[in-house]
């Protein structure tokens, strides 16, 4: 194997005040080949409010910009992220929903602001574990749909495609 030494770890967001430890949903990370930027999305419980947040690095993950809120809410939420050039898409379990729902948020400014947020799953479903991919103007989103009956453990994979409209 060839390569260089590992760099020292970098803290992307030090504001978490929870005691969840390893029970916290894992963050999502993507390195955009077009821009060279590293983007992360994650659930965190900050003093100013819990929710899904985004941060990015424009210097190969040496430092991260201040976190940007995607959606505030108290329910720990799994996230997924993808980026291509100026566009960033974050899929998340809605931290405010009474039943599990999946939403997405879109940025056309490399995540400096997220201009659009919308529900992606059916409001009648039980959607969890989103996975999102961005390919040009196409957004591909998968999630697991769970039965509303707690005695049934069956799940099904659900897929949805959407397109980013140019302004």
Short mmCIF file of N, CA and C in Angstrom, two decimals:
data_model
loop_
_atom_site.label_atom_id
_atom_site.label_comp_id
_atom_site.label_asym_id
_atom_site.label_seq_id
_atom_site.Cartn_x
_atom_site.Cartn_y
_atom_site.Cartn_z
N UNK A 1 0.84 -1.18 0.00
CA UNK A 1 0.00 0.00 0.00
C UNK A 1 0.88 1.24 0.00
N UNK A 2 0.44 2.24 -0.73
CA UNK A 2 1.16 3.51 -0.79
C UNK A 2 0.26 4.61 -0.31
N UNK A 3 0.83 5.67 0.15
CA UNK A 3 0.05 6.80 0.61
C UNK A 3 0.80 7.56 1.68
N UNK A 4 0.19 8.60 2.14
CA UNK A 4 0.82 9.43 3.15
C UNK A 4 0.27 9.15 4.54
N UNK A 5 0.82 9.83 5.51
CA UNK A 5 0.35 9.63 6.89
C UNK A 5 -1.03 10.25 7.08
N UNK A 6 -1.76 9.76 8.06
CA UNK A 6 -3.05 10.32 8.43
C UNK A 6 -2.83 11.68 9.06
N UNK A 7 -3.74 12.60 8.79
CA UNK A 7 -3.70 13.93 9.40
C UNK A 7 -4.41 13.87 10.75
N UNK A 8 -4.16 14.85 11.58
CA UNK A 8 -4.83 14.92 12.88
C UNK A 8 -6.33 15.12 12.68
N UNK A 9 -7.17 14.57 13.57
CA UNK A 9 -8.62 14.78 13.46
C UNK A 9 -8.98 16.26 13.56
N UNK A 10 -10.07 16.64 12.90
CA UNK A 10 -10.58 18.01 12.92
C UNK A 10 -12.00 17.97 13.47
N UNK A 11 -12.31 18.87 14.38
CA UNK A 11 -13.67 18.97 14.92
C UNK A 11 -14.47 19.86 13.98
N UNK A 12 -15.55 19.32 13.45
CA UNK A 12 -16.39 20.09 12.53
C UNK A 12 -17.42 20.93 13.27
N UNK A 13 -17.90 20.45 14.42
CA UNK A 13 -18.91 21.17 15.20
C UNK A 13 -18.75 20.73 16.65
N UNK A 14 -18.41 21.66 17.52
CA UNK A 14 -18.16 21.33 18.93
C UNK A 14 -19.31 21.76 19.83
N UNK A 15 -20.49 22.03 19.27
CA UNK A 15 -21.59 22.59 20.06
C UNK A 15 -22.51 21.55 20.68
N UNK A 16 -22.30 20.27 20.41
CA UNK A 16 -23.22 19.25 20.91
C UNK A 16 -23.19 19.18 22.43
N UNK A 17 -24.37 19.24 23.04
CA UNK A 17 -24.46 19.17 24.49
C UNK A 17 -25.14 17.91 24.99
N UNK A 18 -25.40 16.97 24.08
CA UNK A 18 -26.12 15.76 24.50
C UNK A 18 -25.18 14.76 25.16
N UNK A 19 -25.78 13.76 25.75
CA UNK A 19 -25.03 12.66 26.36
C UNK A 19 -25.35 11.36 25.63
N UNK A 20 -25.75 11.45 24.37
CA UNK A 20 -26.13 10.27 23.60
C UNK A 20 -24.94 9.38 23.24
N UNK A 21 -23.79 9.98 23.08
CA UNK A 21 -22.62 9.18 22.71
C UNK A 21 -22.88 8.39 21.43
N UNK A 22 -22.63 7.09 21.49
CA UNK A 22 -22.76 6.24 20.31
C UNK A 22 -24.21 5.98 19.91
N UNK A 23 -25.19 6.38 20.71
CA UNK A 23 -26.59 6.19 20.33
C UNK A 23 -27.08 7.33 19.43
N UNK A 24 -26.25 8.31 19.19
CA UNK A 24 -26.59 9.41 18.28
C UNK A 24 -26.56 8.87 16.85
N UNK A 25 -27.48 9.30 15.98
CA UNK A 25 -27.43 8.85 14.58
C UNK A 25 -26.09 9.28 13.95
N UNK A 26 -25.53 8.45 13.10
CA UNK A 26 -24.23 8.79 12.50
C UNK A 26 -24.35 9.97 11.54
N UNK A 27 -23.28 10.74 11.40
CA UNK A 27 -23.28 11.82 10.41
C UNK A 27 -23.14 11.25 9.01
N UNK A 28 -23.43 12.10 8.02
CA UNK A 28 -23.22 11.74 6.61
C UNK A 28 -22.13 12.66 6.07
N UNK A 29 -21.30 12.14 5.18
CA UNK A 29 -20.19 12.92 4.63
C UNK A 29 -20.04 12.62 3.15
N UNK A 30 -19.68 13.64 2.39
CA UNK A 30 -19.40 13.46 0.97
C UNK A 30 -18.29 14.44 0.58
N UNK A 31 -17.39 13.96 -0.25
CA UNK A 31 -16.36 14.81 -0.84
C UNK A 31 -16.73 15.02 -2.30
N UNK A 32 -16.93 16.27 -2.68
CA UNK A 32 -17.34 16.60 -4.05
C UNK A 32 -16.12 16.67 -4.96
N UNK A 33 -16.10 15.83 -5.97
CA UNK A 33 -14.97 15.78 -6.89
C UNK A 33 -14.85 17.07 -7.72
N UNK A 34 -15.97 17.72 -8.01
CA UNK A 34 -15.93 18.95 -8.83
C UNK A 34 -15.30 20.12 -8.09
N UNK A 35 -15.72 20.33 -6.85
CA UNK A 35 -15.24 21.48 -6.09
C UNK A 35 -14.06 21.14 -5.18
N UNK A 36 -13.94 19.89 -4.81
CA UNK A 36 -12.92 19.49 -3.85
C UNK A 36 -13.35 19.74 -2.41
N UNK A 37 -14.60 20.17 -2.20
CA UNK A 37 -15.08 20.47 -0.87
C UNK A 37 -15.58 19.22 -0.17
N UNK A 38 -15.53 19.24 1.15
CA UNK A 38 -16.05 18.16 1.98
C UNK A 38 -17.30 18.69 2.68
N UNK A 39 -18.42 17.97 2.55
CA UNK A 39 -19.69 18.38 3.12
C UNK A 39 -20.15 17.33 4.13
N UNK A 40 -20.70 17.79 5.27
CA UNK A 40 -21.24 16.88 6.27
C UNK A 40 -22.63 17.34 6.70
N UNK A 41 -23.46 16.39 7.05
CA UNK A 41 -24.78 16.66 7.63
C UNK A 41 -24.92 15.75 8.84
N UNK A 42 -25.64 16.22 9.86
CA UNK A 42 -25.68 15.47 11.11
C UNK A 42 -26.78 16.00 12.02
N UNK A 43 -27.21 15.17 12.96
CA UNK A 43 -28.13 15.59 14.02
C UNK A 43 -27.29 15.96 15.23
N UNK A 44 -27.62 17.09 15.84
CA UNK A 44 -26.88 17.54 17.01
C UNK A 44 -27.85 18.25 17.97
N UNK A 45 -27.54 18.17 19.25
CA UNK A 45 -28.34 18.85 20.28
C UNK A 45 -27.52 20.02 20.83
N UNK A 46 -27.69 21.17 20.20
CA UNK A 46 -26.98 22.38 20.59
C UNK A 46 -27.73 23.12 21.68
N UNK A 47 -27.06 24.00 22.40
CA UNK A 47 -27.76 24.81 23.41
C UNK A 47 -28.90 25.65 22.82
N UNK A 48 -28.77 26.06 21.55
CA UNK A 48 -29.80 26.89 20.91
C UNK A 48 -30.91 26.07 20.27
N UNK A 49 -30.83 24.76 20.36
CA UNK A 49 -31.86 23.91 19.78
C UNK A 49 -31.28 22.74 19.02
N UNK A 50 -31.95 21.61 19.13
CA UNK A 50 -31.53 20.40 18.44
C UNK A 50 -32.04 20.42 17.01
N UNK A 51 -31.40 19.61 16.17
CA UNK A 51 -31.87 19.50 14.80
C UNK A 51 -30.83 18.94 13.88
N UNK A 52 -31.13 19.02 12.59
CA UNK A 52 -30.22 18.56 11.54
C UNK A 52 -29.44 19.78 11.06
N UNK A 53 -28.12 19.63 11.01
CA UNK A 53 -27.23 20.72 10.63
C UNK A 53 -26.31 20.29 9.50
N UNK A 54 -25.71 21.28 8.85
CA UNK A 54 -24.80 21.08 7.73
C UNK A 54 -23.55 21.92 7.98
N UNK A 55 -22.41 21.39 7.59
CA UNK A 55 -21.17 22.17 7.60
C UNK A 55 -20.32 21.69 6.43
N UNK A 56 -19.43 22.56 5.98
CA UNK A 56 -18.54 22.14 4.90
C UNK A 56 -17.15 22.74 5.07
N UNK A 57 -16.22 22.11 4.39
CA UNK A 57 -14.84 22.55 4.40
C UNK A 57 -14.42 22.85 2.98
N UNK A 58 -13.76 23.97 2.81
CA UNK A 58 -13.27 24.37 1.48
C UNK A 58 -11.76 24.22 1.40
N UNK A 59 -11.15 23.60 2.42
CA UNK A 59 -9.69 23.45 2.44
C UNK A 59 -9.29 22.01 2.79
N UNK A 60 -9.92 21.07 2.12
CA UNK A 60 -9.61 19.63 2.29
C UNK A 60 -9.81 19.15 3.72
N UNK A 61 -10.81 19.67 4.39
CA UNK A 61 -11.20 19.27 5.74
C UNK A 61 -10.20 19.70 6.81
N UNK A 62 -9.41 20.72 6.52
CA UNK A 62 -8.53 21.26 7.56
C UNK A 62 -9.35 22.08 8.56
N UNK A 63 -10.35 22.80 8.05
CA UNK A 63 -11.27 23.55 8.90
C UNK A 63 -12.67 23.44 8.31
N UNK A 64 -13.68 23.68 9.13
CA UNK A 64 -15.07 23.65 8.68
C UNK A 64 -15.72 25.01 8.96
N UNK A 65 -16.59 25.44 8.05
CA UNK A 65 -17.35 26.67 8.24
C UNK A 65 -18.36 26.46 9.37
N UNK A 66 -18.91 27.54 9.88
CA UNK A 66 -19.92 27.47 10.94
C UNK A 66 -21.11 26.64 10.47
N UNK A 67 -21.69 25.85 11.37
CA UNK A 67 -22.84 25.01 11.00
C UNK A 67 -24.05 25.82 10.52
N UNK A 68 -24.76 25.27 9.55
CA UNK A 68 -25.98 25.86 9.00
C UNK A 68 -27.14 24.95 9.38
N UNK A 69 -28.20 25.48 10.01
CA UNK A 69 -29.34 24.61 10.34
C UNK A 69 -30.13 24.22 9.09
N UNK A 70 -30.49 22.94 9.02
CA UNK A 70 -31.36 22.45 7.96
C UNK A 70 -32.79 22.47 8.48
N UNK A 71 -32.99 21.86 9.65
CA UNK A 71 -34.31 21.83 10.28
C UNK A 71 -34.11 21.60 11.78
N UNK A 72 -34.81 22.37 12.60
CA UNK A 72 -34.76 22.18 14.05
C UNK A 72 -35.80 21.15 14.46
N UNK A 73 -35.52 20.40 15.51
CA UNK A 73 -36.43 19.41 16.05
C UNK A 73 -35.70 18.52 17.02
N UNK A 74 -36.44 17.88 17.92
CA UNK A 74 -35.82 17.12 19.01
C UNK A 74 -35.62 15.63 18.75
N UNK A 75 -36.30 15.06 17.75
CA UNK A 75 -36.16 13.62 17.50
C UNK A 75 -34.85 13.35 16.78
N UNK A 76 -33.97 12.51 17.35
CA UNK A 76 -32.73 12.17 16.66
C UNK A 76 -33.03 11.65 15.25
N UNK A 77 -32.28 12.14 14.27
CA UNK A 77 -32.60 11.91 12.86
C UNK A 77 -31.40 11.44 12.06
N UNK A 78 -31.62 10.39 11.29
CA UNK A 78 -30.59 9.94 10.34
C UNK A 78 -30.60 10.88 9.15
N UNK A 79 -29.43 11.04 8.53
CA UNK A 79 -29.26 11.94 7.40
C UNK A 79 -28.47 11.27 6.29
N UNK A 80 -28.58 11.86 5.10
CA UNK A 80 -27.77 11.47 3.95
C UNK A 80 -27.46 12.75 3.19
N UNK A 81 -26.34 12.80 2.50
CA UNK A 81 -25.93 14.01 1.80
C UNK A 81 -25.24 13.66 0.51
N UNK A 82 -25.40 14.53 -0.49
CA UNK A 82 -24.63 14.44 -1.72
C UNK A 82 -24.42 15.85 -2.25
N UNK A 83 -23.37 16.03 -3.04
CA UNK A 83 -23.04 17.35 -3.57
C UNK A 83 -22.41 17.20 -4.94
N UNK A 84 -22.64 18.22 -5.74
CA UNK A 84 -22.04 18.29 -7.07
C UNK A 84 -21.90 19.77 -7.44
N UNK A 85 -20.67 20.25 -7.44
CA UNK A 85 -20.45 21.67 -7.73
C UNK A 85 -21.10 22.55 -6.70
N UNK A 86 -21.95 23.50 -7.16
CA UNK A 86 -22.63 24.42 -6.25
C UNK A 86 -23.81 23.79 -5.53
N UNK A 87 -24.27 22.64 -6.00
CA UNK A 87 -25.49 22.03 -5.46
C UNK A 87 -25.20 21.03 -4.35
N UNK A 88 -26.00 21.14 -3.29
CA UNK A 88 -25.93 20.20 -2.17
C UNK A 88 -27.35 19.77 -1.86
N UNK A 89 -27.56 18.48 -1.62
CA UNK A 89 -28.86 17.98 -1.21
C UNK A 89 -28.67 17.18 0.08
N UNK A 90 -29.52 17.45 1.06
CA UNK A 90 -29.51 16.73 2.33
C UNK A 90 -30.87 16.07 2.48
N UNK A 91 -30.88 14.77 2.70
CA UNK A 91 -32.11 14.04 3.03
C UNK A 91 -32.05 13.72 4.51
N UNK A 92 -33.20 13.78 5.18
CA UNK A 92 -33.21 13.61 6.64
C UNK A 92 -34.54 13.04 7.10
N UNK A 93 -34.47 12.33 8.22
CA UNK A 93 -35.68 11.95 8.93
C UNK A 93 -36.16 13.21 9.65
N UNK A 94 -37.41 13.55 9.48
CA UNK A 94 -37.95 14.78 10.04
C UNK A 94 -37.91 14.72 11.56
N UNK A 95 -37.13 15.60 12.21
CA UNK A 95 -37.01 15.55 13.67
C UNK A 95 -38.23 16.10 14.41
N UNK A 96 -39.25 16.54 13.68
CA UNK A 96 -40.47 17.07 14.29
C UNK A 96 -41.68 16.18 14.09
N UNK A 97 -41.55 15.16 13.28
CA UNK A 97 -42.71 14.35 12.90
C UNK A 97 -43.15 13.43 14.03
N UNK A 98 -44.48 13.26 14.14
CA UNK A 98 -45.02 12.30 15.10
C UNK A 98 -44.84 10.87 14.62
N UNK A 99 -44.81 10.69 13.32
CA UNK A 99 -44.48 9.39 12.73
C UNK A 99 -43.31 9.64 11.79
N UNK A 100 -42.50 8.64 11.51
CA UNK A 100 -41.29 8.86 10.71
C UNK A 100 -41.58 9.32 9.28
N UNK A 101 -40.99 10.45 8.91
CA UNK A 101 -41.11 11.02 7.57
C UNK A 101 -39.72 11.40 7.08
N UNK A 102 -39.54 11.43 5.76
CA UNK A 102 -38.27 11.83 5.17
C UNK A 102 -38.47 13.12 4.40
N UNK A 103 -37.59 14.08 4.64
CA UNK A 103 -37.59 15.34 3.92
C UNK A 103 -36.27 15.56 3.22
N UNK A 104 -36.23 16.54 2.32
CA UNK A 104 -34.98 16.92 1.69
C UNK A 104 -34.85 18.43 1.73
N UNK A 105 -33.61 18.88 1.66
CA UNK A 105 -33.30 20.30 1.61
C UNK A 105 -32.25 20.51 0.53
N UNK A 106 -32.42 21.57 -0.26
CA UNK A 106 -31.55 21.82 -1.40
C UNK A 106 -30.85 23.16 -1.26
N UNK A 107 -29.58 23.16 -1.68
CA UNK A 107 -28.80 24.39 -1.72
C UNK A 107 -28.18 24.53 -3.10
N UNK A 108 -28.21 25.73 -3.64
CA UNK A 108 -27.52 26.03 -4.88
C UNK A 108 -26.30 26.90 -4.64
N UNK A 109 -25.92 27.03 -3.34
CA UNK A 109 -24.80 27.88 -2.96
C UNK A 109 -23.76 27.11 -2.15
N UNK A 110 -23.52 25.87 -2.51
CA UNK A 110 -22.57 25.00 -1.81
C UNK A 110 -22.89 24.83 -0.33
N UNK A 111 -24.15 25.02 0.05
CA UNK A 111 -24.55 24.82 1.43
C UNK A 111 -24.45 26.07 2.29
N UNK A 112 -24.12 27.21 1.71
CA UNK A 112 -24.08 28.43 2.51
C UNK A 112 -25.48 28.79 3.00
N UNK A 113 -26.48 28.55 2.15
CA UNK A 113 -27.88 28.62 2.55
C UNK A 113 -28.63 27.50 1.84
N UNK A 114 -29.71 27.04 2.44
CA UNK A 114 -30.56 26.02 1.83
C UNK A 114 -31.87 26.69 1.45
N UNK A 115 -32.08 26.86 0.15
CA UNK A 115 -33.20 27.63 -0.35
C UNK A 115 -34.52 26.87 -0.36
N UNK A 116 -34.45 25.54 -0.47
CA UNK A 116 -35.68 24.76 -0.57
C UNK A 116 -35.69 23.62 0.43
N UNK A 117 -36.84 23.40 1.06
CA UNK A 117 -37.06 22.26 1.95
C UNK A 117 -38.41 21.68 1.60
N UNK A 118 -38.52 20.35 1.58
CA UNK A 118 -39.80 19.74 1.27
C UNK A 118 -39.88 18.33 1.83
N UNK A 119 -41.10 17.88 2.04
CA UNK A 119 -41.36 16.51 2.44
C UNK A 119 -41.20 15.63 1.20
N UNK A 120 -40.47 14.55 1.32
CA UNK A 120 -40.24 13.66 0.18
C UNK A 120 -41.06 12.38 0.27
N UNK A 121 -41.28 11.89 1.49
CA UNK A 121 -42.04 10.66 1.67
C UNK A 121 -43.53 11.00 1.83
N UNK A 122 -44.35 9.97 1.76
CA UNK A 122 -45.79 10.16 1.93
C UNK A 122 -46.10 10.54 3.38
N UNK A 123 -47.00 11.48 3.61
CA UNK A 123 -47.35 11.81 4.99
C UNK A 123 -48.09 10.67 5.69
N UNK A 124 -48.52 9.68 4.93
CA UNK A 124 -49.21 8.52 5.51
C UNK A 124 -48.29 7.34 5.74
N UNK A 125 -47.04 7.45 5.34
CA UNK A 125 -46.10 6.34 5.49
C UNK A 125 -45.32 6.41 6.79
N UNK A 126 -44.35 5.55 6.91
CA UNK A 126 -43.45 5.52 8.06
C UNK A 126 -42.04 5.36 7.49
N UNK A 127 -41.46 6.48 7.06
CA UNK A 127 -40.21 6.49 6.31
C UNK A 127 -39.01 6.75 7.22
N UNK A 128 -37.97 5.92 7.02
CA UNK A 128 -36.73 6.06 7.78
C UNK A 128 -35.54 5.74 6.89
N UNK A 129 -34.37 6.07 7.37
CA UNK A 129 -33.09 5.70 6.77
C UNK A 129 -32.94 6.20 5.32
N UNK A 130 -32.98 7.51 5.10
CA UNK A 130 -32.85 8.03 3.74
C UNK A 130 -31.44 7.87 3.17
N UNK A 131 -31.39 7.71 1.87
CA UNK A 131 -30.13 7.71 1.11
C UNK A 131 -30.39 8.57 -0.13
N UNK A 132 -29.58 9.61 -0.34
CA UNK A 132 -29.79 10.52 -1.45
C UNK A 132 -28.56 10.57 -2.35
N UNK A 133 -28.81 10.71 -3.66
CA UNK A 133 -27.75 10.87 -4.65
C UNK A 133 -28.14 11.98 -5.60
N UNK A 134 -27.16 12.77 -6.01
CA UNK A 134 -27.36 13.89 -6.91
C UNK A 134 -26.56 13.62 -8.17
N UNK A 135 -27.21 13.75 -9.32
CA UNK A 135 -26.57 13.53 -10.61
C UNK A 135 -27.05 14.60 -11.57
N UNK A 136 -26.29 15.69 -11.68
CA UNK A 136 -26.74 16.82 -12.48
C UNK A 136 -27.99 17.43 -11.88
N UNK A 137 -29.08 17.46 -12.65
CA UNK A 137 -30.35 17.99 -12.16
C UNK A 137 -31.24 16.93 -11.52
N UNK A 138 -30.76 15.70 -11.46
CA UNK A 138 -31.57 14.59 -10.96
C UNK A 138 -31.23 14.27 -9.51
N UNK A 139 -32.27 14.20 -8.68
CA UNK A 139 -32.12 13.77 -7.28
C UNK A 139 -32.73 12.38 -7.19
N UNK A 140 -31.98 11.43 -6.67
CA UNK A 140 -32.47 10.07 -6.45
C UNK A 140 -32.50 9.85 -4.93
N UNK A 141 -33.65 9.40 -4.43
CA UNK A 141 -33.83 9.25 -3.00
C UNK A 141 -34.43 7.88 -2.69
N UNK A 142 -33.82 7.17 -1.77
CA UNK A 142 -34.30 5.88 -1.29
C UNK A 142 -34.55 6.01 0.20
N UNK A 143 -35.50 5.21 0.71
CA UNK A 143 -35.70 5.11 2.15
C UNK A 143 -36.37 3.78 2.45
N UNK A 144 -36.40 3.42 3.71
CA UNK A 144 -37.10 2.22 4.17
C UNK A 144 -38.46 2.63 4.68
N UNK A 145 -39.49 1.93 4.22
CA UNK A 145 -40.86 2.19 4.63
C UNK A 145 -41.25 1.07 5.61
N UNK A 146 -41.66 1.45 6.80
CA UNK A 146 -42.00 0.50 7.85
C UNK A 146 -43.51 0.36 7.99
N UNK A 147 -43.94 -0.79 8.46
CA UNK A 147 -45.36 -1.03 8.71
C UNK A 147 -45.82 -0.21 9.90
N UNK A 148 -47.05 0.31 9.82
CA UNK A 148 -47.64 1.03 10.95
C UNK A 148 -48.05 0.09 12.07
N UNK A 149 -48.18 -1.19 11.75
CA UNK A 149 -48.56 -2.21 12.74
C UNK A 149 -47.30 -2.65 13.49
N UNK A 150 -47.20 -2.37 14.79
CA UNK A 150 -45.98 -2.72 15.53
C UNK A 150 -45.71 -4.23 15.63
N UNK A 151 -46.71 -5.05 15.34
CA UNK A 151 -46.48 -6.50 15.39
C UNK A 151 -45.92 -7.03 14.08
N UNK A 152 -45.85 -6.17 13.06
CA UNK A 152 -45.31 -6.57 11.76
C UNK A 152 -43.94 -5.93 11.59
N UNK A 153 -42.93 -6.72 11.34
CA UNK A 153 -41.58 -6.17 11.21
C UNK A 153 -41.18 -5.95 9.75
N UNK A 154 -42.10 -6.17 8.84
CA UNK A 154 -41.77 -6.06 7.42
C UNK A 154 -41.47 -4.60 7.04
N UNK A 155 -40.49 -4.45 6.17
CA UNK A 155 -40.16 -3.16 5.59
C UNK A 155 -40.09 -3.31 4.08
N UNK A 156 -40.16 -2.19 3.40
CA UNK A 156 -39.96 -2.23 1.96
C UNK A 156 -39.10 -1.03 1.59
N UNK A 157 -38.29 -1.22 0.57
CA UNK A 157 -37.48 -0.12 0.06
C UNK A 157 -38.36 0.74 -0.84
N UNK A 158 -38.21 2.04 -0.71
CA UNK A 158 -38.98 2.98 -1.51
C UNK A 158 -38.00 3.90 -2.23
N UNK A 159 -38.34 4.23 -3.48
CA UNK A 159 -37.47 5.04 -4.32
C UNK A 159 -38.27 6.17 -4.95
N UNK A 160 -37.65 7.32 -5.03
CA UNK A 160 -38.30 8.47 -5.66
C UNK A 160 -37.24 9.28 -6.39
N UNK A 161 -37.61 9.78 -7.56
CA UNK A 161 -36.72 10.62 -8.35
C UNK A 161 -37.34 12.00 -8.48
N UNK A 162 -36.52 13.02 -8.41
CA UNK A 162 -36.98 14.39 -8.61
C UNK A 162 -35.94 15.16 -9.41
N UNK A 163 -36.31 16.33 -9.84
CA UNK A 163 -35.42 17.15 -10.65
C UNK A 163 -35.31 18.54 -10.07
N UNK A 164 -34.13 19.10 -10.15
CA UNK A 164 -33.91 20.47 -9.72
C UNK A 164 -34.26 21.38 -10.87
N UNK A 165 -35.13 22.32 -10.62
CA UNK A 165 -35.52 23.26 -11.66
C UNK A 165 -34.59 24.45 -11.63
N UNK A 166 -34.07 24.79 -12.78
CA UNK A 166 -33.21 25.98 -12.89
C UNK A 166 -34.07 27.22 -12.79
N UNK A 167 -33.56 28.21 -12.11
CA UNK A 167 -34.34 29.45 -11.94
C UNK A 167 -34.11 30.39 -13.08
#
